[in-house]
Tab-separated table of C-alpha atoms in Angstrom:
chain	number	residue	atom	x	y	z
A	3	MET	CA	0.097	0.014	0.006
A	4	GLU	CA	1.165	3.534	-0.882
A	5	GLY	CA	-0.838	5.110	1.583
A	6	LYS	CA	-3.571	8.061	-0.186
A	7	GLY	CA	-1.399	7.270	-3.503
A	8	ARG	CA	1.380	8.245	-5.542
A	9	VAL	CA	1.333	11.981	-7.054
A	10	CYS	CA	4.002	14.301	-8.502
A	11	VAL	CA	4.475	18.251	-8.087
A	12	THR	CA	6.423	20.147	-10.351
A	13	GLY	CA	8.764	22.974	-8.914
A	14	ALA	CA	8.758	20.772	-5.670
A	15	GLY	CA	11.818	23.399	-4.491
A	16	GLY	CA	10.134	26.461	-4.823
A	17	TYR	CA	7.781	28.472	-1.867
A	18	LEU	CA	4.658	27.091	-2.873
A	19	GLY	CA	5.862	23.564	-4.401
A	20	SER	CA	7.549	22.934	-1.159
A	21	TRP	CA	4.159	23.688	0.794
A	22	VAL	CA	2.455	21.337	-1.777
A	23	VAL	CA	5.026	18.603	-0.997
A	24	LYS	CA	4.920	19.068	2.835
A	25	ASP	CA	0.993	19.032	3.250
A	26	LEU	CA	0.864	15.925	0.615
A	27	LEU	CA	3.684	14.089	2.631
A	28	HIS	CA	1.383	14.643	5.706
A	29	LYS	CA	-1.412	13.569	4.501
A	30	GLY	CA	0.200	10.319	3.757
A	31	TYR	CA	1.037	10.491	0.009
A	32	THR	CA	4.050	9.233	-1.994
A	33	VAL	CA	5.506	12.380	-3.576
A	34	HIS	CA	7.460	12.394	-6.989
A	35	GLY	CA	9.055	16.009	-6.622
A	36	THR	CA	10.645	17.654	-9.666
A	37	VAL	CA	13.393	20.478	-9.299
A	38	ARG	CA	16.292	21.800	-12.006
A	39	ASP	CA	19.476	20.551	-9.771
A	40	PRO	CA	18.801	18.181	-7.035
A	41	CYS	CA	22.378	18.431	-6.006
A	42	ASP	CA	21.283	22.223	-5.029
A	43	GLU	CA	21.071	22.209	-1.254
A	44	LYS	CA	20.692	25.865	-0.874
A	45	LYS	CA	17.361	25.488	-3.050
A	46	ASN	CA	16.183	22.159	-2.401
A	47	GLY	CA	17.858	20.874	0.746
A	48	HIS	CA	15.042	21.742	3.175
A	49	LEU	CA	12.687	19.246	1.192
A	50	LYS	CA	14.697	16.328	2.996
A	51	LYS	CA	13.595	17.724	6.356
A	52	LEU	CA	9.791	17.731	5.717
A	53	GLU	CA	7.645	14.721	7.568
A	54	ASN	CA	7.996	11.560	6.040
A	55	SER	CA	10.251	12.542	3.259
A	56	SER	CA	13.023	9.893	4.033
A	57	GLU	CA	10.354	7.039	2.942
A	58	ASN	CA	7.291	9.077	0.661
A	59	LEU	CA	9.798	11.625	-1.181
A	60	HIS	CA	11.578	10.949	-4.715
A	61	ILE	CA	13.173	14.009	-5.936
A	62	PHE	CA	13.568	13.901	-9.632
A	63	LYS	CA	15.970	16.166	-12.083
A	64	ALA	CA	13.392	17.856	-14.811
A	65	ASP	CA	13.307	21.197	-16.388
A	66	LEU	CA	10.020	22.538	-17.786
A	67	LEU	CA	11.434	22.086	-21.735
A	68	ASP	CA	12.607	18.760	-20.913
A	69	TYR	CA	9.851	16.515	-21.859
A	70	GLN	CA	11.678	13.374	-21.104
A	71	GLY	CA	12.296	14.395	-17.375
A	72	LEU	CA	8.919	15.256	-16.737
A	73	TYR	CA	7.540	12.253	-18.158
A	74	ASN	CA	10.316	10.187	-15.860
A	75	ALA	CA	8.847	11.931	-12.690
A	76	VAL	CA	5.134	11.787	-13.680
A	77	LYS	CA	5.427	8.069	-14.404
A	78	GLY	CA	3.494	5.986	-12.115
A	79	CYS	CA	1.724	8.998	-10.504
A	80	THR	CA	-1.936	8.965	-10.237
A	81	GLY	CA	-2.079	12.702	-10.010
A	82	VAL	CA	-0.223	15.650	-10.748
A	83	PHE	CA	-0.055	19.158	-9.230
A	84	HIS	CA	2.026	21.492	-11.897
A	85	VAL	CA	3.171	24.418	-9.465
A	86	ALA	CA	6.576	25.333	-11.387
A	87	CYS	CA	6.405	28.351	-13.513
A	88	PRO	CA	9.263	31.386	-13.614
A	89	VAL	CA	8.493	34.500	-11.696
A	90	PRO	CA	10.370	37.511	-12.466
A	91	GLY	CA	10.483	38.744	-8.876
A	92	THR	CA	12.637	41.945	-8.660
A	93	ARG	CA	15.054	41.214	-11.386
A	94	LYS	CA	14.702	43.074	-14.682
A	95	VAL	CA	13.468	40.632	-17.482
A	96	LEU	CA	15.860	41.143	-20.382
A	97	ASP	CA	14.654	38.285	-22.769
A	98	PRO	CA	10.795	37.802	-22.053
A	99	GLU	CA	10.530	35.098	-24.572
A	100	ALA	CA	13.200	32.520	-23.002
A	101	GLU	CA	12.818	33.941	-19.635
A	102	MET	CA	9.071	34.083	-18.903
A	103	LEU	CA	6.638	33.014	-21.787
A	104	GLN	CA	8.717	29.564	-23.235
A	105	PRO	CA	9.043	27.715	-20.003
A	106	ALA	CA	5.440	29.006	-19.237
A	107	ILE	CA	3.580	28.151	-21.967
A	108	GLU	CA	5.666	25.177	-23.415
A	109	GLY	CA	6.483	23.746	-19.967
A	110	THR	CA	2.569	23.366	-19.427
A	111	VAL	CA	1.980	21.654	-22.596
A	112	ASN	CA	4.830	19.101	-22.211
A	113	ILE	CA	3.713	18.225	-18.330
A	114	LEU	CA	-0.136	17.648	-19.964
A	115	LYS	CA	1.147	15.494	-22.591
A	116	ALA	CA	3.456	13.429	-20.039
A	117	CYS	CA	0.616	13.373	-18.073
A	118	THR	CA	-1.715	12.023	-20.881
A	119	ASN	CA	1.182	9.319	-22.127
A	120	ALA	CA	1.798	8.304	-18.263
A	121	ASN	CA	-2.009	7.877	-17.896
A	122	VAL	CA	-2.179	10.310	-14.657
A	123	LYS	CA	-5.684	10.394	-13.735
A	124	LYS	CA	-6.297	13.944	-12.890
A	125	VAL	CA	-4.195	17.430	-13.144
A	126	VAL	CA	-4.280	20.425	-11.198
A	127	ILE	CA	-2.530	23.769	-12.239
A	128	VAL	CA	-1.340	26.387	-10.258
A	129	SER	CA	-2.306	29.206	-12.620
A	130	SER	CA	-2.514	33.050	-11.181
A	131	LEU	CA	-4.767	35.382	-10.677
A	132	ALA	CA	-3.152	37.457	-13.529
A	133	THR	CA	-4.958	35.365	-15.754
A	134	VAL	CA	-7.996	36.672	-14.754
A	135	MET	CA	-7.646	40.664	-13.520
A	136	ASP	CA	-6.102	42.159	-16.710
A	137	ASN	CA	-9.492	42.676	-18.504
A	138	PRO	CA	-10.466	46.063	-19.520
A	139	ASN	CA	-13.451	44.928	-20.946
A	140	TRP	CA	-14.745	43.598	-17.449
A	141	PRO	CA	-17.552	45.772	-16.017
A	142	LYS	CA	-15.244	48.213	-13.360
A	143	ASP	CA	-17.774	47.638	-10.400
A	144	GLN	CA	-18.513	44.120	-10.805
A	145	PRO	CA	-16.623	41.589	-8.585
A	146	ILE	CA	-14.449	39.222	-10.813
A	147	ASP	CA	-15.295	35.433	-11.105
A	148	GLU	CA	-13.805	32.878	-12.918
A	149	SER	CA	-15.305	33.675	-16.179
A	150	CYS	CA	-13.047	36.652	-16.549
A	151	TRP	CA	-9.876	36.130	-18.555
A	152	SER	CA	-6.872	38.908	-19.193
A	153	ASP	CA	-6.661	39.911	-22.017
A	154	VAL	CA	-3.176	39.019	-23.552
A	155	GLU	CA	-2.525	41.830	-25.701
A	156	PHE	CA	-3.435	44.278	-22.487
A	157	CYS	CA	-0.646	42.401	-20.689
A	158	ARG	CA	1.600	42.694	-23.726
A	159	MET	CA	1.258	46.525	-23.830
A	160	PHE	CA	2.191	46.744	-20.262
A	161	LYS	CA	5.209	44.475	-20.435
A	162	ASN	CA	3.392	42.397	-18.034
A	163	TRP	CA	5.222	39.212	-19.080
A	164	TYR	CA	4.114	36.831	-16.382
A	165	GLY	CA	0.383	37.891	-16.929
A	166	VAL	CA	1.202	36.743	-20.806
A	167	GLY	CA	2.947	33.766	-20.054
A	168	LYS	CA	0.438	32.291	-17.455
A	169	THR	CA	-2.490	33.237	-19.633
A	170	ILE	CA	-1.512	31.839	-22.721
A	171	ALA	CA	-0.395	28.925	-20.559
A	172	GLU	CA	-3.926	28.120	-18.589
A	173	ASN	CA	-5.554	28.582	-22.040
A	174	LYS	CA	-3.968	26.029	-23.727
A	175	ALA	CA	-3.947	23.541	-20.941
A	176	TRP	CA	-7.931	24.412	-21.233
A	177	ASP	CA	-7.611	23.465	-24.916
A	178	TYR	CA	-5.273	20.509	-24.383
A	179	ALA	CA	-8.060	18.831	-21.893
A	180	LYS	CA	-10.988	19.379	-24.082
A	181	ASN	CA	-9.245	18.005	-26.861
A	182	THR	CA	-7.941	14.598	-25.038
A	183	GLY	CA	-10.483	14.268	-22.292
A	184	LEU	CA	-7.928	14.953	-19.549
A	185	ASN	CA	-9.123	15.710	-15.835
A	186	LEU	CA	-8.187	19.019	-15.376
A	187	VAL	CA	-8.512	21.716	-12.517
A	188	THR	CA	-7.105	24.994	-12.184
A	189	VAL	CA	-6.401	27.153	-9.223
A	190	CYS	CA	-5.408	31.165	-9.595
A	191	PRO	CA	-4.114	32.507	-6.133
A	192	SER	CA	-3.571	36.049	-6.098
A	193	VAL	CA	-0.176	37.089	-3.793
A	194	VAL	CA	0.415	34.457	-1.893
A	195	ILE	CA	2.497	35.461	1.593
A	196	GLY	CA	3.043	33.725	4.579
A	197	PRO	CA	6.054	31.668	6.137
A	198	MET	CA	8.748	30.064	3.620
A	199	LEU	CA	9.894	26.524	3.872
A	200	GLN	CA	12.824	27.697	1.727
A	201	SER	CA	15.798	29.292	2.565
A	202	THR	CA	15.907	31.594	-0.432
A	203	LEU	CA	13.688	34.683	-0.635
A	204	ASN	CA	10.604	34.562	-3.212
A	205	ALA	CA	9.021	37.312	-5.122
A	206	SER	CA	5.971	37.596	-2.888
A	207	THR	CA	7.907	37.447	0.395
A	208	SER	CA	10.439	40.037	-0.999
A	209	PHE	CA	7.424	42.245	-1.829
A	210	LEU	CA	5.783	42.328	1.729
A	211	LEU	CA	9.498	42.687	2.988
A	212	GLU	CA	9.868	45.744	1.079
A	213	PHE	CA	7.006	47.443	3.142
A	214	MET	CA	9.078	47.094	6.226
A	215	LYS	CA	12.458	47.578	5.401
A	216	ASP	CA	12.029	51.215	4.237
A	217	THR	CA	13.675	50.148	0.794
A	218	LYS	CA	11.430	52.607	-0.565
A	219	ALA	CA	10.538	55.705	0.970
A	220	THR	CA	7.560	56.548	-2.019
A	221	VAL	CA	5.338	53.451	-3.100
A	222	GLU	CA	2.441	53.254	-5.353
A	223	ASN	CA	-1.235	52.874	-3.603
A	224	ARG	CA	-2.257	49.977	-5.524
A	225	ASN	CA	-5.305	47.711	-4.470
A	226	LEU	CA	-3.849	44.215	-4.168
A	227	PRO	CA	-5.318	40.994	-3.510
A	228	TYR	CA	-3.457	38.563	-1.036
A	229	VAL	CA	-4.015	35.152	0.417
A	230	TYR	CA	-2.473	33.323	3.084
A	231	VAL	CA	0.081	30.086	1.943
A	232	GLN	CA	-1.420	27.431	3.854
A	233	ASP	CA	-4.825	28.281	2.306
A	234	THR	CA	-3.622	28.532	-0.775
A	235	VAL	CA	-2.270	24.873	-0.753
A	236	ASP	CA	-5.528	23.872	1.326
A	237	ALA	CA	-7.187	25.238	-2.250
A	238	ILE	CA	-4.508	23.193	-4.423
A	239	ILE	CA	-5.364	20.072	-2.826
A	240	LEU	CA	-8.967	20.521	-2.461
A	241	ALA	CA	-9.092	20.631	-5.989
A	242	TYR	CA	-7.753	17.422	-6.636
A	243	GLU	CA	-9.228	15.216	-4.083
A	244	LYS	CA	-13.005	16.639	-4.476
A	245	PRO	CA	-14.676	14.559	-7.265
A	246	GLU	CA	-16.600	17.513	-7.843
A	247	ALA	CA	-14.064	19.859	-8.376
A	248	GLU	CA	-14.262	21.126	-11.978
A	249	GLY	CA	-12.754	24.303	-14.049
A	250	ARG	CA	-11.060	27.290	-12.467
A	251	TYR	CA	-10.725	28.708	-8.986
A	252	ILE	CA	-9.794	32.063	-7.702
A	253	CYS	CA	-8.086	31.736	-4.382
A	254	SER	CA	-7.899	35.527	-2.915
A	255	ALA	CA	-8.582	35.972	1.078
A	256	PHE	CA	-8.402	39.696	1.112
A	257	THR	CA	-8.048	42.845	-1.300
A	258	ILE	CA	-6.282	45.816	0.670
A	259	SER	CA	-4.559	49.045	-0.769
A	260	SER	CA	-0.902	49.497	-0.224
A	261	LYS	CA	-1.701	52.419	2.052
A	262	GLU	CA	-3.798	50.563	4.346
A	263	LEU	CA	-1.114	47.324	4.067
A	264	VAL	CA	1.199	49.774	6.090
A	265	GLU	CA	-1.052	51.524	8.221
A	266	LYS	CA	-2.078	48.058	9.551
A	267	LEU	CA	1.328	46.605	9.778
A	268	LYS	CA	2.726	49.680	11.495
A	269	SER	CA	-0.095	49.406	14.059
A	270	MET	CA	1.037	45.822	14.654
A	271	TYR	CA	5.001	46.558	14.297
A	272	PRO	CA	5.606	50.101	14.949
A	273	ASP	CA	9.314	49.969	15.190
A	274	TYR	CA	9.947	48.484	11.692
A	275	GLN	CA	10.494	51.176	8.683
A	276	TYR	CA	7.684	52.113	6.882
A	277	PRO	CA	7.083	53.989	3.105
A	278	THR	CA	6.041	57.499	4.221
A	279	SER	CA	4.534	58.807	1.075
A	280	PHE	CA	2.038	57.125	-1.292
A	281	ILE	CA	1.769	57.667	-4.979
A	282	GLU	CA	-2.362	57.431	-6.000
A	283	VAL	CA	-2.465	55.409	-9.558
A	284	GLU	CA	-5.445	54.685	-11.532
A	285	GLN	CA	-6.393	50.939	-11.544
A	286	LEU	CA	-7.976	48.494	-13.939
A	287	ASN	CA	-10.743	47.523	-11.772
A	288	SER	CA	-12.087	47.700	-8.171
A	289	GLY	CA	-9.726	44.585	-7.211
A	290	LYS	CA	-13.230	43.026	-5.797
A	291	LEU	CA	-13.021	39.125	-6.086
A	292	ASN	CA	-15.748	36.710	-6.020
A	293	CYS	CA	-14.304	33.492	-4.352
A	294	LYS	CA	-17.336	32.000	-3.626
A	295	LYS	CA	-16.615	28.725	-5.952
A	296	LEU	CA	-13.342	28.132	-3.690
A	297	GLU	CA	-15.557	28.671	-0.486
A	298	ASN	CA	-18.394	26.161	-1.719
A	299	LEU	CA	-15.492	23.589	-2.367
A	300	GLY	CA	-14.927	23.522	1.466
A	301	LEU	CA	-12.074	26.237	1.698
A	302	LYS	CA	-12.295	28.641	4.907
A	303	PHE	CA	-9.949	31.906	4.300
A	304	THR	CA	-7.470	32.897	6.714
A	305	PRO	CA	-8.023	36.537	8.081
A	306	VAL	CA	-5.561	39.507	6.872
A	307	ASP	CA	-4.347	39.718	10.740
A	308	GLU	CA	-3.455	36.175	11.372
A	309	THR	CA	-1.932	35.845	7.647
A	310	LEU	CA	0.225	39.070	8.387
A	311	VAL	CA	1.619	38.087	11.814
A	312	ASN	CA	2.244	34.334	10.996
A	313	ALA	CA	4.248	36.154	7.818
A	314	VAL	CA	6.270	38.869	9.625
A	315	LYS	CA	6.868	36.091	12.667
A	316	ASN	CA	8.875	33.565	9.826
A	317	LEU	CA	10.400	37.135	8.607
A	318	GLU	CA	11.963	37.302	11.871
A	319	GLU	CA	12.515	34.134	12.938
A	320	THR	CA	14.648	33.765	9.557
A	321	GLY	CA	16.616	36.650	10.065
A	322	LEU	CA	14.816	38.881	7.030
A	323	LEU	CA	13.823	41.395	9.509
A	324	ALA	CA	15.589	42.159	12.965
A	325	VAL	CA	12.966	41.105	15.984
A	326	VAL	CA	12.440	44.249	17.793
A	327	HIS	CA	9.227	43.444	19.920
A	328	LYS	CA	7.197	40.616	20.569
A	329	HIS	CA	4.493	39.184	17.725
A	330	PRO	CA	1.198	39.861	18.660
A	331	ASP	CA	-0.780	36.586	19.794
A	332	LEU	CA	-3.143	36.408	17.315
A	333	ALA	CA	-2.025	32.737	15.855
A	334	ASN	CA	-3.445	30.857	18.959
């Protein structure tokens, strides 16, 4: 017996991938995890420390553009969680086609073809709210739901290469599923924040960190949607385990402006250095999201204060923020 079955997680060493692997191992799954370099202890060594990893975690070397490597990883698996995708973070994208678009689009097609050829029963793709939000034709004050798709040309115009890649990739995935009958579900998270398992700083955590380290005195006052990392993992696994799960699922707990977020963090953690001024910017929509579909599947979102407390506590514990006070005791 293999407990709950054998599944594969692409991008196993990344921020979200690590959490998915952690929870699957805890639940009794045998996990095949793909990473680009199994010998890179700095990026992937934390996976060996996870509960049940010595018995039930098998690491595979696989790049998104390496079909054979992906096939080797998914072979023998009942389900696949496609989490891997290039994220630009703070670095400048010099070659969008090679750095962002090709890995996102061809990588998704490769993993789906490998799943078909390996007789995988169900695939969950971690897409992004970037495939949903950037639609200039959506009614401005209407909450956005799963029927909304980002406009690829609109994303190109603003050089939002992440949005371009993820939107094309998810569209291709749905076309592939319709043509082949593959059982596919996609989850579209907003900005994922919370504790890190890996030692390297990921893009969404660095975004939160910037607000608390005085790296920018002036920031744009944008409404941004956020979701706690554990909620995101719960949504991804619910999408896999629930037979009734189908289609797309928006995964976002709360939307808050940069100014409101800074004010909230200052009230909870007054001793850090925060931006002092905010530039008002025009946004495409109100930022209101309809997440009832995911809630009806059984997900309960973590409140904003608890999300921030757990995220900041981890930043302090890892030394990315200096501990200057006691934590608000909201997690108990």
